[in-house]
Short mmCIF file of C-alpha atoms in Angstrom, two decimals:
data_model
loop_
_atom_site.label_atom_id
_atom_site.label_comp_id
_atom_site.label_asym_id
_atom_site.label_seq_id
_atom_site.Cartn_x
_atom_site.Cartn_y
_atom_site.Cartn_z
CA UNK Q 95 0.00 0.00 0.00
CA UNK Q 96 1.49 3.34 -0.75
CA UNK Q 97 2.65 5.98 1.88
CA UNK Q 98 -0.47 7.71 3.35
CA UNK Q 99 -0.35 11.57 2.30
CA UNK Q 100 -3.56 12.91 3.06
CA UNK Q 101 -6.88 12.41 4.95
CA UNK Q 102 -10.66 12.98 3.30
CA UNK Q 103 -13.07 13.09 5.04
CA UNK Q 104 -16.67 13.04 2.88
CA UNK Q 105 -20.73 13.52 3.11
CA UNK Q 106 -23.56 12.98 0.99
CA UNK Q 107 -27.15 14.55 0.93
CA UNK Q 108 -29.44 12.02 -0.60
CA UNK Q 109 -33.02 12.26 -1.72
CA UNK Q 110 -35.76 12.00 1.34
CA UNK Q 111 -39.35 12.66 2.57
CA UNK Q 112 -41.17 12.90 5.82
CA UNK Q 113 -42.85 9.35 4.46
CA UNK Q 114 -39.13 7.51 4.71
CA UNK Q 115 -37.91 6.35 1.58
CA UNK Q 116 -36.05 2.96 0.56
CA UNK Q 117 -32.19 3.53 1.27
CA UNK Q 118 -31.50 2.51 -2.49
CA UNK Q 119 -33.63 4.79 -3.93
CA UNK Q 120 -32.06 7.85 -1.59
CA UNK Q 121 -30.16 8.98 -4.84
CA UNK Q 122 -26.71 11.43 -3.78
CA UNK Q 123 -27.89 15.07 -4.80
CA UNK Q 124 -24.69 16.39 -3.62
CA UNK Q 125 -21.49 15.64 -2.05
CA UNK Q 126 -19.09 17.46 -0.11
CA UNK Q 127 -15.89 16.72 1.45
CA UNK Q 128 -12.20 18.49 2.74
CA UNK Q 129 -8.99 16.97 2.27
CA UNK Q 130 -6.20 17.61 4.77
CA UNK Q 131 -2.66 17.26 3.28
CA UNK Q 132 -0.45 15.71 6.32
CA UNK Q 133 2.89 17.50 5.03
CA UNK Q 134 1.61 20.75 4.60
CA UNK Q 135 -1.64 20.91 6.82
CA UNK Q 136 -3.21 22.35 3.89
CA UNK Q 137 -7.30 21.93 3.70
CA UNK Q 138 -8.79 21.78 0.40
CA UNK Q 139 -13.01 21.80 0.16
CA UNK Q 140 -15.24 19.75 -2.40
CA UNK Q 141 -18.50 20.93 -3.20
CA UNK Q 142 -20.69 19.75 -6.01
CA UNK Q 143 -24.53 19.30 -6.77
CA UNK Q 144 -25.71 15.43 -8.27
CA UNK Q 145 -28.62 15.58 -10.62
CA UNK Q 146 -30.33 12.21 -9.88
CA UNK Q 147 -31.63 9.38 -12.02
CA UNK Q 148 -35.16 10.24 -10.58
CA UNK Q 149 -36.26 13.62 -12.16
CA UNK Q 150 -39.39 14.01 -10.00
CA UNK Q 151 -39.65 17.49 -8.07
CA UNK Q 152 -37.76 17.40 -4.60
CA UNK Q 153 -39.86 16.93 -1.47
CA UNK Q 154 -40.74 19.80 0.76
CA UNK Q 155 -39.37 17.99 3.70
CA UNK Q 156 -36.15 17.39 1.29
CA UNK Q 157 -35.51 21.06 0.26
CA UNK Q 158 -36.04 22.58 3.87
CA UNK Q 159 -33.59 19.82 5.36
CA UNK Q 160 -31.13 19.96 2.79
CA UNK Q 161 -31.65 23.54 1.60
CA UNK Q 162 -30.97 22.15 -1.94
CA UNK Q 163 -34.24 23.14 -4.87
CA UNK Q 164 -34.97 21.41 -7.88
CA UNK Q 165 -32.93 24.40 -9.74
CA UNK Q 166 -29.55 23.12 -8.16
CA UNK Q 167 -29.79 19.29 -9.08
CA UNK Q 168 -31.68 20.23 -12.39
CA UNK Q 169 -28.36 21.53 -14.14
CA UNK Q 170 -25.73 19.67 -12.44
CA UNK Q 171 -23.77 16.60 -13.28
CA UNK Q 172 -24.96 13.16 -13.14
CA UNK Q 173 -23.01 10.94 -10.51
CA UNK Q 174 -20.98 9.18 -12.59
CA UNK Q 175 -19.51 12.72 -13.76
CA UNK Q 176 -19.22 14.21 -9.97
CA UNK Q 177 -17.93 11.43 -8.92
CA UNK Q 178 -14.88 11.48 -11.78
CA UNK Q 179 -14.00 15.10 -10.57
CA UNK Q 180 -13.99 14.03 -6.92
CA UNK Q 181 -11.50 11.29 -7.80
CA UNK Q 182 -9.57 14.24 -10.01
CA UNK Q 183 -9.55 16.26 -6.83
CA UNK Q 184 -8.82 13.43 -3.97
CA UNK Q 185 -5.66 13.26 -6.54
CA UNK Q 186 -4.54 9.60 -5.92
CA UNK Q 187 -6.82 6.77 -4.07
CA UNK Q 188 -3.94 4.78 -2.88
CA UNK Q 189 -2.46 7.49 -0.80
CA UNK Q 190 -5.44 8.76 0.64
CA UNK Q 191 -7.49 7.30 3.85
CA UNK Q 192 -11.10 7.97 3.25
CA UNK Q 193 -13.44 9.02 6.73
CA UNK Q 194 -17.27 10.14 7.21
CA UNK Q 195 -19.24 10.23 9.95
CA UNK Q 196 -21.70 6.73 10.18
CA UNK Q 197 -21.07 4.09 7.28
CA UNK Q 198 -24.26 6.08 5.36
CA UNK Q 199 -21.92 7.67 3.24
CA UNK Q 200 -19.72 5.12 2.29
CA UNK Q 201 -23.04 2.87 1.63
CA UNK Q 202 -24.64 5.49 -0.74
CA UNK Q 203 -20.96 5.81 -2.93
CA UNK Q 204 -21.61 1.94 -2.94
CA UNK Q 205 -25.39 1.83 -3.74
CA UNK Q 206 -24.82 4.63 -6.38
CA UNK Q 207 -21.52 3.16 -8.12
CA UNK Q 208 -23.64 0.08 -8.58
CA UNK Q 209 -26.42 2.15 -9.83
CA UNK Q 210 -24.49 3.37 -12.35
CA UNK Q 211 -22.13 0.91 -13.00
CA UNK Q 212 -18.96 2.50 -12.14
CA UNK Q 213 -16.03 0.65 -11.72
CA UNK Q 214 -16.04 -1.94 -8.60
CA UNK Q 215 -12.02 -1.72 -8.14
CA UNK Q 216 -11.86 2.08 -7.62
CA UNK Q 217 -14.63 1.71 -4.82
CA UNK Q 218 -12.97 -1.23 -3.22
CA UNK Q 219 -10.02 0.22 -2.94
CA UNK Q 220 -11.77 3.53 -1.59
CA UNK Q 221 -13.65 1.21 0.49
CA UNK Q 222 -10.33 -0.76 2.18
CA UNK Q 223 -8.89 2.83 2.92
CA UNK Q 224 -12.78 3.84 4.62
CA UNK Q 225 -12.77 4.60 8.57
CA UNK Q 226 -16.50 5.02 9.93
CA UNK Q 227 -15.54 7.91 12.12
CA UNK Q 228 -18.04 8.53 14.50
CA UNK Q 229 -17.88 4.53 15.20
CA UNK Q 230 -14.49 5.61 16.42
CA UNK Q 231 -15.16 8.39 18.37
CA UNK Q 232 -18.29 6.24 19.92
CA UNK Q 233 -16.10 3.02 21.07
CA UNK Q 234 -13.52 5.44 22.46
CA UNK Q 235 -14.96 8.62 23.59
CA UNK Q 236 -18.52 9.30 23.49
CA UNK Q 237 -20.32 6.08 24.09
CA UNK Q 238 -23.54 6.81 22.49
CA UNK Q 239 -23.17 7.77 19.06
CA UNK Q 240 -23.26 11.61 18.67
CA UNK Q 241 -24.10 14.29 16.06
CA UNK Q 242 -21.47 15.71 14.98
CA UNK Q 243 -22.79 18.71 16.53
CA UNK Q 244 -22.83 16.70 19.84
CA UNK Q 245 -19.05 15.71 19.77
CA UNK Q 246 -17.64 19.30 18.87
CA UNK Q 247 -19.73 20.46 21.87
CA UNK Q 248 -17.71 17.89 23.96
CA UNK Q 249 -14.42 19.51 22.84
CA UNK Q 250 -16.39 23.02 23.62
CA UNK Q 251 -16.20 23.48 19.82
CA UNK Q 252 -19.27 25.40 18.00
CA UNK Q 253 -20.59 23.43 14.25
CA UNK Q 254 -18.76 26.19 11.37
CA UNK Q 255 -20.80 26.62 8.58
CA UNK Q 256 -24.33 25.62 7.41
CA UNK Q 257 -25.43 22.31 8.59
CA UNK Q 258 -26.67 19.96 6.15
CA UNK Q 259 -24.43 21.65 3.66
CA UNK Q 260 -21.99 18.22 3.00
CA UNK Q 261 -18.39 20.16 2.91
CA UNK Q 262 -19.35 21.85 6.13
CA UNK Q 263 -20.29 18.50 7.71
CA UNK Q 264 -17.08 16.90 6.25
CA UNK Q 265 -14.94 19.61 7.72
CA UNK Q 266 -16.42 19.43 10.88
CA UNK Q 267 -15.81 15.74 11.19
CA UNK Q 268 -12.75 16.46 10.58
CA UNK Q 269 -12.51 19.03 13.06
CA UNK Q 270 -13.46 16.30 15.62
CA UNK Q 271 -11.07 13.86 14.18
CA UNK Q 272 -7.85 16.81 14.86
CA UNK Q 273 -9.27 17.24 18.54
CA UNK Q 274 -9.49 13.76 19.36
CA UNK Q 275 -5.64 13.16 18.05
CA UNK Q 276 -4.44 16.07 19.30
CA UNK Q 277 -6.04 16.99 22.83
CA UNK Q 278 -5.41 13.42 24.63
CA UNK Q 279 -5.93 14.68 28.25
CA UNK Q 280 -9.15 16.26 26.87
CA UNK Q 281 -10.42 13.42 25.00
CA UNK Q 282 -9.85 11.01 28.00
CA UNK Q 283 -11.68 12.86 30.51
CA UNK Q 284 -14.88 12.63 27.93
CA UNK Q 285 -14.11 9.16 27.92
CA UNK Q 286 -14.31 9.08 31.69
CA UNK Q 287 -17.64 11.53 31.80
CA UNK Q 288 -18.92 9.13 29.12
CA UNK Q 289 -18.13 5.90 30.45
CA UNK Q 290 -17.71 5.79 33.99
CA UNK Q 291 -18.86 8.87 35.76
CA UNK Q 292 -21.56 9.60 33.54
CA UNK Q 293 -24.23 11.83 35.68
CA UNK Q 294 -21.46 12.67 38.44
CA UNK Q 295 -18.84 15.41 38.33
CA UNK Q 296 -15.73 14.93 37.34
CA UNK Q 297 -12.51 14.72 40.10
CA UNK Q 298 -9.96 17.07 39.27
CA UNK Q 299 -6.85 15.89 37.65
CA UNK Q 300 -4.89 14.60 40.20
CA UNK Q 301 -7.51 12.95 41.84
CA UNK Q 302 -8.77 10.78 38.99
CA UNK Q 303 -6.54 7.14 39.81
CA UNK Q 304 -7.83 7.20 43.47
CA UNK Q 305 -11.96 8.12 42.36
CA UNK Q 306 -11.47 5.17 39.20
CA UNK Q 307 -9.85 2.73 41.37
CA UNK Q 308 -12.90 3.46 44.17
CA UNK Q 309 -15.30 3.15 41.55
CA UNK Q 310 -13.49 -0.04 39.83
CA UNK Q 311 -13.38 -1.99 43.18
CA UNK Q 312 -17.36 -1.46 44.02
CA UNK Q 313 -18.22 -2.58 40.86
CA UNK Q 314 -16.22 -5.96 41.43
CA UNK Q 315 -17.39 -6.10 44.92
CA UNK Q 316 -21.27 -5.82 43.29
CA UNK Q 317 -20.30 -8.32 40.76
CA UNK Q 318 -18.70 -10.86 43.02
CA UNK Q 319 -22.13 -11.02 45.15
CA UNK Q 320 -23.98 -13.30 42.37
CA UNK Q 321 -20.74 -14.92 41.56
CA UNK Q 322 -20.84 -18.67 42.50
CA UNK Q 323 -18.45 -21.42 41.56
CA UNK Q 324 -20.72 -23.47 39.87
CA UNK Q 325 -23.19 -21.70 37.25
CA UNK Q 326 -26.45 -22.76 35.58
CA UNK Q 327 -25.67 -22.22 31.89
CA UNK Q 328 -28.58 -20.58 31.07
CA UNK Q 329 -26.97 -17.91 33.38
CA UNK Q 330 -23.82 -18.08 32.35
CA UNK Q 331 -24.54 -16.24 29.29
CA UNK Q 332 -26.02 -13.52 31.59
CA UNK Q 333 -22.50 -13.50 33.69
CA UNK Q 334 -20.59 -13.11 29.95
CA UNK Q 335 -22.61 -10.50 28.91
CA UNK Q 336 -22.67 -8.56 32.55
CA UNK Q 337 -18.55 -8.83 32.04
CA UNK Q 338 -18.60 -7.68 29.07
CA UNK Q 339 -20.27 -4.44 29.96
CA UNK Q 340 -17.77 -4.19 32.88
CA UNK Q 341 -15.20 -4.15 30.68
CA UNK Q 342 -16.50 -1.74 27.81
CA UNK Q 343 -16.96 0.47 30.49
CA UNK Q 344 -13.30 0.86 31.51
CA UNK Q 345 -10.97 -0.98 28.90
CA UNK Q 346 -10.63 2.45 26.84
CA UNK Q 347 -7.98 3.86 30.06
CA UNK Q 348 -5.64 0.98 28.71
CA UNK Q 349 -5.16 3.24 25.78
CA UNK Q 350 -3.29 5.87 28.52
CA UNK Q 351 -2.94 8.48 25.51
CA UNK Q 352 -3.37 11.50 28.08
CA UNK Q 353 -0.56 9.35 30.48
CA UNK Q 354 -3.66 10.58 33.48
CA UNK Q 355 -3.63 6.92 34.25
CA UNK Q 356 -1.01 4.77 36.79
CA UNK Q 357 0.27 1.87 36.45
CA UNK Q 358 -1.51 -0.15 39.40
CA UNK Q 359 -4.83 0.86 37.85
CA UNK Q 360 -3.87 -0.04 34.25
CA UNK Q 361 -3.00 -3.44 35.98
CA UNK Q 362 -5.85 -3.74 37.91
CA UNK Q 363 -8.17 -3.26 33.93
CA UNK Q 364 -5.88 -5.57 32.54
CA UNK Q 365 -6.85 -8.23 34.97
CA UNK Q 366 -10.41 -7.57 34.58
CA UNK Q 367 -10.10 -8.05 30.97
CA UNK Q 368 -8.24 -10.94 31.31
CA UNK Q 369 -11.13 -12.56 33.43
CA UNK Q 370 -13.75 -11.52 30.51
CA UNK Q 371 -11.40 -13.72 27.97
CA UNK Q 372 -11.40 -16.45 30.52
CA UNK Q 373 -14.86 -16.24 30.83
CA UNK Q 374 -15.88 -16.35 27.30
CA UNK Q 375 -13.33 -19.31 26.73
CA UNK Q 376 -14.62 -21.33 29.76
CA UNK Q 377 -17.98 -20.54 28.26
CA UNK Q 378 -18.00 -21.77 25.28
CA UNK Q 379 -15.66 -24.79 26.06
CA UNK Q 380 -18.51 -25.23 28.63
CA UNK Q 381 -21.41 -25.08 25.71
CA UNK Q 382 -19.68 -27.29 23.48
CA UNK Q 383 -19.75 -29.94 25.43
CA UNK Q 384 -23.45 -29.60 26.29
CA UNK Q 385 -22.80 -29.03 30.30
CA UNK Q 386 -25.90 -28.12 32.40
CA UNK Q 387 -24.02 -26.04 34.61
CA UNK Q 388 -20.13 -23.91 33.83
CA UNK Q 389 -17.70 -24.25 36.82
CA UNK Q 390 -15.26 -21.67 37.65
CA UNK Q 391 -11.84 -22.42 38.74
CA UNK Q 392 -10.49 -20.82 41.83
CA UNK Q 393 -7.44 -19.39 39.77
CA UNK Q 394 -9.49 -18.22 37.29
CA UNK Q 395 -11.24 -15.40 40.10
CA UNK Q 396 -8.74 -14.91 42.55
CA UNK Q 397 -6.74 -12.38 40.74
CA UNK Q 398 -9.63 -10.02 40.46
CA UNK Q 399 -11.18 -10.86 44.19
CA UNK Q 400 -7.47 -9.31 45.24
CA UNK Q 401 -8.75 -5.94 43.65
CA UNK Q 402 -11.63 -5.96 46.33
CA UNK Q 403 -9.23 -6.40 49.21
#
């Protein structure tokens, strides 16, 4: 794969009603998207109106969401065409890795490249350089999946431009994407508001380690009340599942980008996470086997019952 050069980050506006329409028939009526050049830091915009297969009059509900009329699409390029100057301005697939915010976007370039039978390499190989951004941000920061107005506001960042205007919601997906891989510390404490503290106030700074590893060791102490040694298996999908949550809910502080996190509680994770791989293993050995009831092994707990002590 060649050297990466640049980032792109893309959006569509598609064809819609207040009725809900079939996702195939949601035709791109424009795209927008900004490239960021990782020499130079130069951003570059993309901006151009689709005239769709389906010439009947845009919805109400379409134009006042989209702010695009029937005069803008009516003139413009077909996708095929739109999408051969987008390629002309990305300037070189290979060396480019391809973001939007939610897998919609990259499905519609799909749905409408099949459409239109454009050719299936240059979309797999867009489609092998394609990160689903805010599935990123979610899993690591946020939790529930945000707007993109949402996640700015976490970074106390204000949307620039219009919304629903595709370049605008490119470039502020990107502008997410530079705050989450530049401002670590800041990025980790939404993780922690997100995640773990949720409804309750933050600690300050230097606080943090003690307040997780409180938090961390009631949570084990909760779980290890309906923990028994031997386990119906009917509930022993409950117990995997219960983990599992545990762990989603504190694995991202392995990460340690900010460095806010010691070394005893990183340990302490680590274990749990270990546990939750045990688990599933013992699980499943368990299931395939047919057993009424799973049986866990002193050795297999003890290391995480030392965390309560």
């Amino acid at each position: 794969m060649a050297e990466l050069k640049q980032l792109v980050f893309f959006d569509f506006e598609m064809l819609c009603n207040q009725k809900g329409m079939l996702f195939e028939d949601m035709e791109a009526i424009r795209l927008g998207a900004v490239k960021y050049e990782l020499e130079t830091g130069k951003v570059t915009g993309f901006d151009q109106y689709i005239r769709p297969q389906e010439q009947s009059p845009l919805s109400a509900f379409c134009k006042e969401l989209t702010g695009i009329k029937d005069s803008d699409i009516r003139g413009a390029d077909d996708f095929p065409e739109v999408f051969k100057e987008f390629l002309y301005w990305v300037g070189g697939v290979k060396k480019t890795r391809f973001f939007s915010w939610s897998t919609s976007d990259l499905l519609r370039l799909k749905a409408d490249a099949i459409r239109h039978q454009l050719h299936e390499a240059t979309i797999e190989k867009i489609t092998k350089r394609y990160v689903d951004f805010q599935a990123i941000f979610t899993k690591r920061a946020a939790r529930k999946s945000p707007s993109v107005e949402k996640a700015l506001s976490f970074y106390g960042l204000e949307f620039i431009g219009e919304p629903h205007h595709p370049m605008y919601d490119a470039y502020n997906t990107f502008r997410i994407y530079q705050a989450f891989e530049e401002q670590f510390v800041k990025t980790d404490l939404i993780m922690l508001q997100q995640f773990v503290f949720q409804e309750s106030e933050l600690p300050s700074i230097d606080m943090i380690d003690q307040e997780l590893k409180k938090i961390l060791q009631k949570d084990l102490l909760e779980f290890f009340v309906e923990l028994n040694d031997a386990i119906r298996m009917k509930d022993a999908w409950k117990l995997v599942k219960k983990t599992r949550k545990l762990v989603e809910k504190y694995e991202n502080i392995l990460l340690n980008r900010s460095g806010l996190f010691d070394a005893d509680l990183i340990s302490n994770i680590r274990e749990l996470i270990d546990f939750y791989h045990e688990l599933q293993f013992t699980y499943e050995e368990h299931r395939s086997f047919t057993s009424k009831i799973m049986i866990l092994h002193e050795q297999m707990v003890e290391p995480l019952q030392k965390i309560c002590v």
